[in-house]
Coordinates of C-alpha atoms in Angstrom, one line a residue:
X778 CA -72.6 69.1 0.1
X779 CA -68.7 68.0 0.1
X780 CA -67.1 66.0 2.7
X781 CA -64.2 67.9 2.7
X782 CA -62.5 70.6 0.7
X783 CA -58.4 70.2 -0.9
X784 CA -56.2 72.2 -2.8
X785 CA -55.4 69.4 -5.0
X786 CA -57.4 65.6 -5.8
X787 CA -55.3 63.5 -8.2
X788 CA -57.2 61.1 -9.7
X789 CA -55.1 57.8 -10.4
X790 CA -51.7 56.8 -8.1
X791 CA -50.2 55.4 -10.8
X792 CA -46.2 56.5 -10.7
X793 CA -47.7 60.1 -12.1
X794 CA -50.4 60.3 -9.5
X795 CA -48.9 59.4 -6.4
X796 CA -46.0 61.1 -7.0
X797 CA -47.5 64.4 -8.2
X798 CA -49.8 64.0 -5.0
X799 CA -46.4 64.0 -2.6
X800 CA -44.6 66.9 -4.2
X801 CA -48.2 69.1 -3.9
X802 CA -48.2 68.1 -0.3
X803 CA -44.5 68.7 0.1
X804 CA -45.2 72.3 -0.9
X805 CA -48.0 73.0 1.5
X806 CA -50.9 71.9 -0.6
X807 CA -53.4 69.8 1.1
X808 CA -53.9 67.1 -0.8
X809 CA -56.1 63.5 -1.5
X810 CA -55.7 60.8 -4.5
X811 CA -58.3 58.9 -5.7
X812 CA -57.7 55.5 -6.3
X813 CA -60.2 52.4 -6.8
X814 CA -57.7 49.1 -6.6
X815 CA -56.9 48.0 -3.4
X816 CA -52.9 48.8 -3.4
X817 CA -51.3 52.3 -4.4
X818 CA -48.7 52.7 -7.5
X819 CA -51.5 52.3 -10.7
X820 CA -50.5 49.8 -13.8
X821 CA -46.8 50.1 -13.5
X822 CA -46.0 48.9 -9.9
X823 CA -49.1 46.0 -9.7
X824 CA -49.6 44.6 -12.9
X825 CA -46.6 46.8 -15.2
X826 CA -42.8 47.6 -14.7
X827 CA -42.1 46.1 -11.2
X828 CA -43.1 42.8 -11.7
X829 CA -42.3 42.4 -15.1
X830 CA -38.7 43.4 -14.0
X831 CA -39.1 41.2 -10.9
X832 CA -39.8 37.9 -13.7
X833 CA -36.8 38.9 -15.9
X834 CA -34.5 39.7 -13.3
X835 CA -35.4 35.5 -11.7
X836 CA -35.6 34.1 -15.5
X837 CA -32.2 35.8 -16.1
X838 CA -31.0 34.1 -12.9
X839 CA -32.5 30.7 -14.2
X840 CA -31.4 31.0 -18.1
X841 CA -27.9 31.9 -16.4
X842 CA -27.6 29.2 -14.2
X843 CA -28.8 26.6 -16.8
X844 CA -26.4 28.0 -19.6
X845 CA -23.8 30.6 -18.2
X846 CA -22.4 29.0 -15.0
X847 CA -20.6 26.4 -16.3
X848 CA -18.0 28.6 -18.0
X849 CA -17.2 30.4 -15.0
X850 CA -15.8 27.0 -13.8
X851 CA -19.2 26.3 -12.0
X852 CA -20.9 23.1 -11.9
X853 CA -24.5 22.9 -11.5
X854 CA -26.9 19.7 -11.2
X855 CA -29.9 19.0 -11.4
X856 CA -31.5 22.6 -11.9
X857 CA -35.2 22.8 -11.6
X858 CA -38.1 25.4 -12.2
X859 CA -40.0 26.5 -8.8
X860 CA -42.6 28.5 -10.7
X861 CA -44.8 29.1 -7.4
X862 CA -41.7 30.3 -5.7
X863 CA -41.1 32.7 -8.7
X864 CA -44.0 34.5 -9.0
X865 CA -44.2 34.7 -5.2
X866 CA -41.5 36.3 -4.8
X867 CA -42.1 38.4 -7.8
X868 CA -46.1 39.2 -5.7
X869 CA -43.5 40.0 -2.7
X870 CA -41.6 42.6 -4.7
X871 CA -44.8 44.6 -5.5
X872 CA -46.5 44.2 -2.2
X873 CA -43.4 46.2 -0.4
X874 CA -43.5 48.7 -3.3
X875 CA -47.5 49.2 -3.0
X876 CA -47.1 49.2 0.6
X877 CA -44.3 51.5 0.9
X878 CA -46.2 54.3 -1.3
X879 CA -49.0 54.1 1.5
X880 CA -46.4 54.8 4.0
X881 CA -45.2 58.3 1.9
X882 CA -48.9 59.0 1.7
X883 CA -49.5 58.9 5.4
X884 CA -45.3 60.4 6.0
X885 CA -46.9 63.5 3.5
X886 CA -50.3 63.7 5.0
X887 CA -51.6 62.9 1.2
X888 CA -55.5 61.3 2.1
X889 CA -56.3 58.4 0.4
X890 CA -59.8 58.7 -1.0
X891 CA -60.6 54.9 -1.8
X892 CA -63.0 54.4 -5.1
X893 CA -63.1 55.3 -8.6
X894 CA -62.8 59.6 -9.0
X895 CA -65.2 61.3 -11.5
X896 CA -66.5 65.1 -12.1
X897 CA -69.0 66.3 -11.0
X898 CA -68.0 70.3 -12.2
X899 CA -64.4 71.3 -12.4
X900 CA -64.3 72.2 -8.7
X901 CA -66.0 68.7 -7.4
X902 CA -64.9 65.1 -7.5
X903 CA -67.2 62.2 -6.7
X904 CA -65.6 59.4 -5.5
X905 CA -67.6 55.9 -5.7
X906 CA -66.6 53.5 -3.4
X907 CA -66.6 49.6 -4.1
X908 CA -69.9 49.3 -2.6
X909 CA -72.1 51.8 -4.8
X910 CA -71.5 54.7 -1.6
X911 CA -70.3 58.1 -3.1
X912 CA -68.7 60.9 -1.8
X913 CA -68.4 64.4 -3.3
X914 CA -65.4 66.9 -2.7
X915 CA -64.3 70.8 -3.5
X916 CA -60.9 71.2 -4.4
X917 CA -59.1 74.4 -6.2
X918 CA -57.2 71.8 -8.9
X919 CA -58.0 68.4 -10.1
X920 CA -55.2 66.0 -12.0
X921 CA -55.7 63.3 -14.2
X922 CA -53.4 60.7 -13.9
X923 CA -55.8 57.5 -14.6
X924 CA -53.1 55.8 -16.8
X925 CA -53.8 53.2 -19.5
X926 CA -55.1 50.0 -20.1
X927 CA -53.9 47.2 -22.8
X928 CA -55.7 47.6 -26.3
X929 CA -57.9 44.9 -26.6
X930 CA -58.1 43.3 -30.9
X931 CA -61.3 42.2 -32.7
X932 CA -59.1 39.0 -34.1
X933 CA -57.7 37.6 -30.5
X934 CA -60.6 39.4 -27.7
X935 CA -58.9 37.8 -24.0
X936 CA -60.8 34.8 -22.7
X937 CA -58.1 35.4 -19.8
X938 CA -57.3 31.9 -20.3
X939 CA -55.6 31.1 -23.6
X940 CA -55.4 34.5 -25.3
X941 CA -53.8 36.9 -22.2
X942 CA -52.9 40.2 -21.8
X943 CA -50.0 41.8 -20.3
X944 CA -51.4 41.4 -16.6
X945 CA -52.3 37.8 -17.5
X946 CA -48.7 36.9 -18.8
X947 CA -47.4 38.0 -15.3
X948 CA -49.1 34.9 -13.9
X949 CA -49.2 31.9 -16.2
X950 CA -49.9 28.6 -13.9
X951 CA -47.3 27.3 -15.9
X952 CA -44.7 27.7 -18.6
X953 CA -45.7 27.4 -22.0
X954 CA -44.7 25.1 -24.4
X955 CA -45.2 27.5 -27.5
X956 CA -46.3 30.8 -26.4
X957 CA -47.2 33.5 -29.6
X958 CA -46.6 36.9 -29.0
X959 CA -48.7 39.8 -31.0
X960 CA -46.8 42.5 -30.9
X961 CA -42.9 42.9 -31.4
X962 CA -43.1 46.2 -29.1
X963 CA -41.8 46.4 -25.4
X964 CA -44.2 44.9 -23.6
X965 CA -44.2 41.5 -26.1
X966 CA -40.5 41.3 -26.2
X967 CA -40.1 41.5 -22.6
X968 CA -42.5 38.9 -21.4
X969 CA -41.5 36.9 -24.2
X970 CA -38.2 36.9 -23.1
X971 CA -39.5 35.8 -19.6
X972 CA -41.1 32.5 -21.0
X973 CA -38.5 31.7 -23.2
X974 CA -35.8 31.6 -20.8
X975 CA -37.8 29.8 -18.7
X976 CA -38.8 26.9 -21.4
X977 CA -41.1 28.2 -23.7
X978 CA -41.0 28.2 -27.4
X979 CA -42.0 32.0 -28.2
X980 CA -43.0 33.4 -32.1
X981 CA -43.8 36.9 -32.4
X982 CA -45.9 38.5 -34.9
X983 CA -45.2 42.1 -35.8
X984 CA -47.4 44.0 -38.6
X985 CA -44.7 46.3 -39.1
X986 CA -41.3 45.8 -41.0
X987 CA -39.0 45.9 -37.4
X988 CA -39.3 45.4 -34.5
X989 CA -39.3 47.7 -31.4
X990 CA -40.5 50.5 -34.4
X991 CA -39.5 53.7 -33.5
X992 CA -36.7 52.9 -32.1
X993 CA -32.6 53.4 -33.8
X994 CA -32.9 50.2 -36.4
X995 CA -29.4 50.2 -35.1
X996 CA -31.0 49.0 -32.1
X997 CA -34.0 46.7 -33.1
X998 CA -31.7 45.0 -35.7
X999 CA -28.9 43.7 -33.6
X1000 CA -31.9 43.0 -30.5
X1001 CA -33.6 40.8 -33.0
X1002 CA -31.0 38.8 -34.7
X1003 CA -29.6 38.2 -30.9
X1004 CA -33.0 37.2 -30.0
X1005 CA -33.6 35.1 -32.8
X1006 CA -30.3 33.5 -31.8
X1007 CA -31.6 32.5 -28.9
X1008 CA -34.1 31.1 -30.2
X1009 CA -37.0 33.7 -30.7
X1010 CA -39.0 33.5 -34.0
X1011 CA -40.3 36.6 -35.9
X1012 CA -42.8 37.2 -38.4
X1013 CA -42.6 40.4 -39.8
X1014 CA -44.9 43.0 -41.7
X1015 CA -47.8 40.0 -40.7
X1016 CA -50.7 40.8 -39.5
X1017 CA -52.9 38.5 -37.5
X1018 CA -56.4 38.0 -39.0
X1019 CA -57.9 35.3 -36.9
X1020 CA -57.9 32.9 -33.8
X1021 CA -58.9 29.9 -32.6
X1022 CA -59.0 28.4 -29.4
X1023 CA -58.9 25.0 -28.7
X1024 CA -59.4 22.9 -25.3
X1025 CA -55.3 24.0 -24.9
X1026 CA -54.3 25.4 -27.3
X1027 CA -54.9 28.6 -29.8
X1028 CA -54.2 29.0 -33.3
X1029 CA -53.7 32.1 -35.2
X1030 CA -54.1 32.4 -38.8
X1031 CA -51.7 35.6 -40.4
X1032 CA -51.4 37.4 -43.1
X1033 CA -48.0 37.8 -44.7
X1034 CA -47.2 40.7 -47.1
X1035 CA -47.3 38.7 -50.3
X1036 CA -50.9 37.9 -49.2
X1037 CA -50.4 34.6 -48.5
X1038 CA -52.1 32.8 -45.3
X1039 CA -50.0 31.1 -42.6
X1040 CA -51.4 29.0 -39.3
X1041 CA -49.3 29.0 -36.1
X1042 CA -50.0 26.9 -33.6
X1043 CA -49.6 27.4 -29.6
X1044 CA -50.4 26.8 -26.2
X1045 CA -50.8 30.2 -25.2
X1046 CA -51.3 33.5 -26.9
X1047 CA -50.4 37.1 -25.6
X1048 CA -51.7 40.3 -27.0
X1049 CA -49.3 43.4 -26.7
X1050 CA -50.1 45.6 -29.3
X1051 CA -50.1 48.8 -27.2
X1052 CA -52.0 50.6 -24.7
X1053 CA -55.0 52.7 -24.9
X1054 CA -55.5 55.8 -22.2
X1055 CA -58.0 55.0 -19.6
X1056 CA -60.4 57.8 -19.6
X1057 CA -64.1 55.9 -19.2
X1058 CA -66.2 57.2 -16.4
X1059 CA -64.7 60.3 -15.4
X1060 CA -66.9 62.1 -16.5
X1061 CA -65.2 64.6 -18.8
X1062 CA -68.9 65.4 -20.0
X1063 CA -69.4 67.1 -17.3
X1064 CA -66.4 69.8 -17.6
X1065 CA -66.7 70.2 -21.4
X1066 CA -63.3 68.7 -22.4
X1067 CA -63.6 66.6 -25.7
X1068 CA -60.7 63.9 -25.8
X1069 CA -58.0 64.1 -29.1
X1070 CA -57.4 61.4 -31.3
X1071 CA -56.3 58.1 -29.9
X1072 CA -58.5 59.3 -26.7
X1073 CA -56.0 61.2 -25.0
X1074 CA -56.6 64.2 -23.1
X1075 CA -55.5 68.0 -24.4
X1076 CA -53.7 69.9 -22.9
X1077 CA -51.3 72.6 -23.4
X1078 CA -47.6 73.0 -22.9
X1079 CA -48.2 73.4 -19.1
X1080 CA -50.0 70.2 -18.8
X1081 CA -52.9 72.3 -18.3
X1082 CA -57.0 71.1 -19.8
X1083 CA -59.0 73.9 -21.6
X1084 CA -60.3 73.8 -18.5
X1085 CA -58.0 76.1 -16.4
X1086 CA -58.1 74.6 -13.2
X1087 CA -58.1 70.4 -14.1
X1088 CA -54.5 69.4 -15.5
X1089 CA -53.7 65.7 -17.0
X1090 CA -50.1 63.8 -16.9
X1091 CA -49.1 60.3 -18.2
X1092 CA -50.4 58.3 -19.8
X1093 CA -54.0 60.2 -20.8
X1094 CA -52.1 62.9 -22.8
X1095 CA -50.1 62.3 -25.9
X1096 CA -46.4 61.3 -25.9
X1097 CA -44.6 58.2 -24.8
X1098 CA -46.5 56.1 -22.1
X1099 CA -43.5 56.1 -19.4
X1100 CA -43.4 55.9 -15.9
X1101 CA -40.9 58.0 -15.4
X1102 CA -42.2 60.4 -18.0
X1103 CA -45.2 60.6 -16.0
X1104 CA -43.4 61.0 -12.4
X1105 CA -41.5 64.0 -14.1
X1106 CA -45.0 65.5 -15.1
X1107 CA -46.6 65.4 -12.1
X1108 CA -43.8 67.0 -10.5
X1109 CA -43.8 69.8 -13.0
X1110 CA -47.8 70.5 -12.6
X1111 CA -47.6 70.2 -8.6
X1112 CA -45.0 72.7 -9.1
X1113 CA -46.6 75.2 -11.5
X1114 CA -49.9 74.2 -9.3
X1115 CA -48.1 75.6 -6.3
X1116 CA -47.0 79.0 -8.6
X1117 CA -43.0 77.9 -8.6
X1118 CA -41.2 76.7 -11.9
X1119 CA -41.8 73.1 -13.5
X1120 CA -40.0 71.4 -16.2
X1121 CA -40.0 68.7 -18.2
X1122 CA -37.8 68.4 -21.2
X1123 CA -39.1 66.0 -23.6
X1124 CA -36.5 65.5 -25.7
X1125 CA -34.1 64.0 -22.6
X1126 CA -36.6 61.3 -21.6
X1127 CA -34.8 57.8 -22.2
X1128 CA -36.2 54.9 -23.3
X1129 CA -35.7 51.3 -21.4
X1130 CA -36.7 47.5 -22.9
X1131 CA -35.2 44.9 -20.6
X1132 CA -34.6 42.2 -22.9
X1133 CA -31.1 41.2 -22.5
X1134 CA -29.1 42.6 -23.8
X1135 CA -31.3 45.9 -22.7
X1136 CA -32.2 48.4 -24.7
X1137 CA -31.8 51.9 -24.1
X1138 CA -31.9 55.0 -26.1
X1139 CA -32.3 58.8 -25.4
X1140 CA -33.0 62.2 -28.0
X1141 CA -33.5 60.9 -31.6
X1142 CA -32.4 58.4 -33.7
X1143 CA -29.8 58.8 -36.6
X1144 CA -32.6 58.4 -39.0
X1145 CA -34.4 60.6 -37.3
X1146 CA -32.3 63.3 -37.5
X1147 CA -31.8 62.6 -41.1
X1148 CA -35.6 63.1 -41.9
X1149 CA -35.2 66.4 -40.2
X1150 CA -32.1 67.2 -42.3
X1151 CA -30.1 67.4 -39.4
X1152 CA -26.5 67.1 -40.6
X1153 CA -24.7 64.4 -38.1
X1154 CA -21.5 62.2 -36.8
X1155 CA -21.7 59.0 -35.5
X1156 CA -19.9 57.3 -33.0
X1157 CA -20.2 53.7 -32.2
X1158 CA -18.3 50.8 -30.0
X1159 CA -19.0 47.5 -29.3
X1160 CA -19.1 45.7 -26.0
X1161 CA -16.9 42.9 -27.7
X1162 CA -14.4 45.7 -27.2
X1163 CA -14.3 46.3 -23.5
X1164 CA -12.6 44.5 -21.0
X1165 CA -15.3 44.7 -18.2
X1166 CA -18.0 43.2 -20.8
X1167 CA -15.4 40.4 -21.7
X1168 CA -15.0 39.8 -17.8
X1169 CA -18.9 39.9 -17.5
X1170 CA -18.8 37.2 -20.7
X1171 CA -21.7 39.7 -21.9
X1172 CA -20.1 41.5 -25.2
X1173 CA -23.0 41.6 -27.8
X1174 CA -24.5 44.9 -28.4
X1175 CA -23.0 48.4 -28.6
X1176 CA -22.7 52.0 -27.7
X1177 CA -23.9 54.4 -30.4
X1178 CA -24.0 58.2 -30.3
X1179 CA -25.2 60.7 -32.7
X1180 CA -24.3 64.5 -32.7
X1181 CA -24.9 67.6 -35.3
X1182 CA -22.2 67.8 -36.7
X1183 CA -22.0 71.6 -37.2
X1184 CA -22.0 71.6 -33.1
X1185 CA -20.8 68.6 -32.1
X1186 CA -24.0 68.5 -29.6
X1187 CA -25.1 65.2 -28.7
X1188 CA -28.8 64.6 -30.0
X1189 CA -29.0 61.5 -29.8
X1190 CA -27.7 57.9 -27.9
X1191 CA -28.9 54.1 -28.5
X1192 CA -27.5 51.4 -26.6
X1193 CA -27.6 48.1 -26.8
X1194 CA -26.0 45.9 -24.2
X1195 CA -25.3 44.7 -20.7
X1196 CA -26.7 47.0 -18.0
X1197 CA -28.0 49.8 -20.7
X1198 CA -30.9 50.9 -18.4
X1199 CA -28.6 52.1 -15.7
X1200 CA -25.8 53.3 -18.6
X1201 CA -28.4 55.7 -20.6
X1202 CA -28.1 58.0 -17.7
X1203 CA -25.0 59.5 -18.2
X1204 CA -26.4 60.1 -22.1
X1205 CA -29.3 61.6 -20.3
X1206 CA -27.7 64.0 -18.4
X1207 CA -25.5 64.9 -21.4
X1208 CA -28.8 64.9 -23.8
X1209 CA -30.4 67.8 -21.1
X1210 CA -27.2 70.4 -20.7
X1211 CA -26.7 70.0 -24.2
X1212 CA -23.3 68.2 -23.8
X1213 CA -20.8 67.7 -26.8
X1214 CA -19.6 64.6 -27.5
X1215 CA -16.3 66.0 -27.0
X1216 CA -18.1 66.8 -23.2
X1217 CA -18.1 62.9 -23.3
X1218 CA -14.8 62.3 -24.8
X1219 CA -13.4 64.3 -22.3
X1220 CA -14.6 63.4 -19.3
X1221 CA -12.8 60.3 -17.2
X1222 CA -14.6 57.1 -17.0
X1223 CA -13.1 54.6 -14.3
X1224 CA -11.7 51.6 -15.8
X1225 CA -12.7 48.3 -16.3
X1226 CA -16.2 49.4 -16.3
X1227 CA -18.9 48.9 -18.9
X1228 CA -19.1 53.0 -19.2
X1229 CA -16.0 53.5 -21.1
X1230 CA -18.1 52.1 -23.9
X1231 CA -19.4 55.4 -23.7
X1232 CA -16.4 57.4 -24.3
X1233 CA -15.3 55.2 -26.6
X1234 CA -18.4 55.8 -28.9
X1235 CA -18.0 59.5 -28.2
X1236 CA -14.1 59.4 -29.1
X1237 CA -15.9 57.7 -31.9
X1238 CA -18.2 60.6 -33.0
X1239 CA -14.9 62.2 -34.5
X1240 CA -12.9 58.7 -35.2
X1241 CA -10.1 58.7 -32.8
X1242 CA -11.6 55.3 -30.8
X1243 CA -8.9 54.2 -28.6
X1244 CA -9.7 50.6 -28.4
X1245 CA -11.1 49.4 -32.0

């Protein structure tokens, strides 16, 4: 017998989850998420985004003060690493987030149903609490929003030690003195960058021939040489083979493309070589759903399962795993859930990596749109260029826009540069009403500011740049 009947369980309070969960309660829905962990906000607030961004944002304080300062006239001695401090404060960030999503539960009346969520049919959710007790509950519509977990290799398995994943580089007792980084993607390039500002030696090993793949090689070309600059090593089209662990240390042995066999030798090793949806134990037996290829969940363009009344969102379905991809999601099926209108245009999601210089990018990439044998214009300006960056003393990077060139509709925007996570909005915006770059051109951007790099490029896109 159920303990209680809902409209609507989420299972998961990752960003999808919980948010999904407050805009079905918004619209009358009675509503529950399941979650297991003992704080709200999934992967991306406890062990993902948020503290990640809480590291680089102290590390790029710390690299500043130690390099930086002292240009802008200011004298600095003596600087010293408080890494307890640091990653406290970085726990403190993500405790007021966690805490603050149980507060929107409670403002919403969203019930918190504390254990891990599985099926029992398609109209009943078992939830098993930390202490083997279960609990069963009706409900008209279930959503899957259990996230993803790091892809775990046969050559480098995590002793949790040594050899770390994401969640494990979040919380090193201590800075590395050579930290090797499999995976030249987001994740690796990021907490790389953490280390390495903060002491560490840091070599990355990429199987592919770029890094960041996928992405405009506009974009992981200039990244790389800057990081390399800095002093970042790459290895390129190698793929790691074997490791060995040592009292402290870890050696792994690589393959490079001419075949030949190449040791590198660290302290510390992290894995990032994606992430893998996190489906085990829900019990998806039990409603006949078969997962696609890479595990991920079908659905159709309504985020709805073959099973009509369970729907999935984030990470567990195909497509890019994003927070804020996921947020839009849930919003969308909560909406269609409720009978009203939900939307999610895929092709205006941007893209963030918060090296520095950032990285962001929305639509596709010139080379994209030249498999597709879209005709286009580019439009590109460099930071070097603009009087706010010069100010800033950060002028590497660029803006970068592509449009058809039979329409002059923007499809495409890659930037690379100060402050590009909070600049790719605009492009955004542009991206979803289908904007020209002349839209862009246009349009008045205040001045100095690093968004005139924007119009700029888009002047660009038909080669009447003002300042270059």
């Amino acid at each position: 017998m159920a303990d209680q009947d809902f409209d609507v369980v989420v299972i998961g309070s990752g960003p999808g989850g919980y948010v999904c969960a407050i805009r079905a309660a918004q619209l009358g829905l009675k509503t529950a998420c399941v979650e297991y962990e003992a704080s709200l906000g999934g992967t991306c607030l406890n062990v993902g985004c948020i503290p990640s961004k809480a590291l680089l944002q102290s590390s790029e304080h710390y690299a500043h003060t130690m390099h930086d300062l002292g240009k802008h006239g200011i004298k600095v001695d003596k600087v010293s690493l408080d890494l307890p401090t640091l990653l406290g404060r970085k726990d403190e960030v993500v405790k007021s987030l966690t805490q603050g999503i149980a507060g929107l539960f409670k403002k919403n009346k969203v019930t918190w149903l504390k254990g891990r969520g599985s099926f029992v049919n398609a109209s009943t959710v078992k939830v098993t609490a930390a202490d083997g007790s279960s609990s069963e509950y009706k409900t008209k519509h279930v959503v899957i929003a259990t996230g993803s977990k790091p892809i775990e290799i046969p050559p480098a398995k995590y002793d949790r030690k040594l050899i770390v994943s994401s969640t494990g580089a979040l919380k090193l007792p201590s800075v590395p003195k050579h930290l090797i980084v499999i995976g030249g993607g987001v994740i690796g390039l990021e907490m790389g960058s953490v280390w390495m500002r903060l002491g560490a030696k840091v070599t990355v090993i990429e199987a592919a021939n770029s890094i960041l793949p996928g992405l405009d090689s506009d974009l992981s070309k200039g990244l790389m040489k800057i990081l390399q600059k800095e002093g970042m090593t790459f290895h390129l089209e190698t793929k790691l083979t074997a490791t060995k662990t040592g009292k402290d240390s870890v050696t792994a042995t690589c393959q490079k493309p001419d075949g030949t066999t190449v040791e590198i030798k660290g302290d510390q090793m992290l894995v990032a070589v994606g992430r893998r949806a996190n489906t085990e134990g829900l019990g998806l037996e039990n409603i006949g759903i078969t997962l696609e290829a890479g595990g991920k969940v079908p659905v159709d363009e309504h985020l709805r399962t073959p099973v009509p009344n369970v729907w999935a969102i984030g990470d567990v379905i195909k497509g890019p795993m994003l927070a804020h991809k996921a947020e839009d999601e849930g919003i969308a099926v909560a909406e269609w859930i409720a009978g009203k209108a939900g939307h999610v245009n895929y092709e205006a999601i941007p893209w963030v990596v918060y090296t520095w210089p950032e990285i962001a990018a929305v639509g596709i990439s010139e080379d994209a749109a030249k498999q597709q044998g879209l005709e286009v214009k580019v439009g590109k300006f460099p930071f070097l260029a603009n009087g706010r960056a010069k100010a800033l003393g950060n002028t590497d990077g660029f803006v970068k826009i592509v449009a058809d060139a039979k329409t002059d509709r923007i499809v495409g925007a890659h930037i690379l540069g100060p402050n590009a996570s909070e600049l790719i909005a605009e492009l955004a915006i542009a991206v979803e009403f289908g904007a020209s770059a002349e839209d862009i051109a246009r349009s008045t951007h205040a001045h100095p500011t690093l968004a005139e790099c924007i119009k700029e490029a888009a002047l660009g896109v038909d080669k009447r740049s003002i300042h270059i």
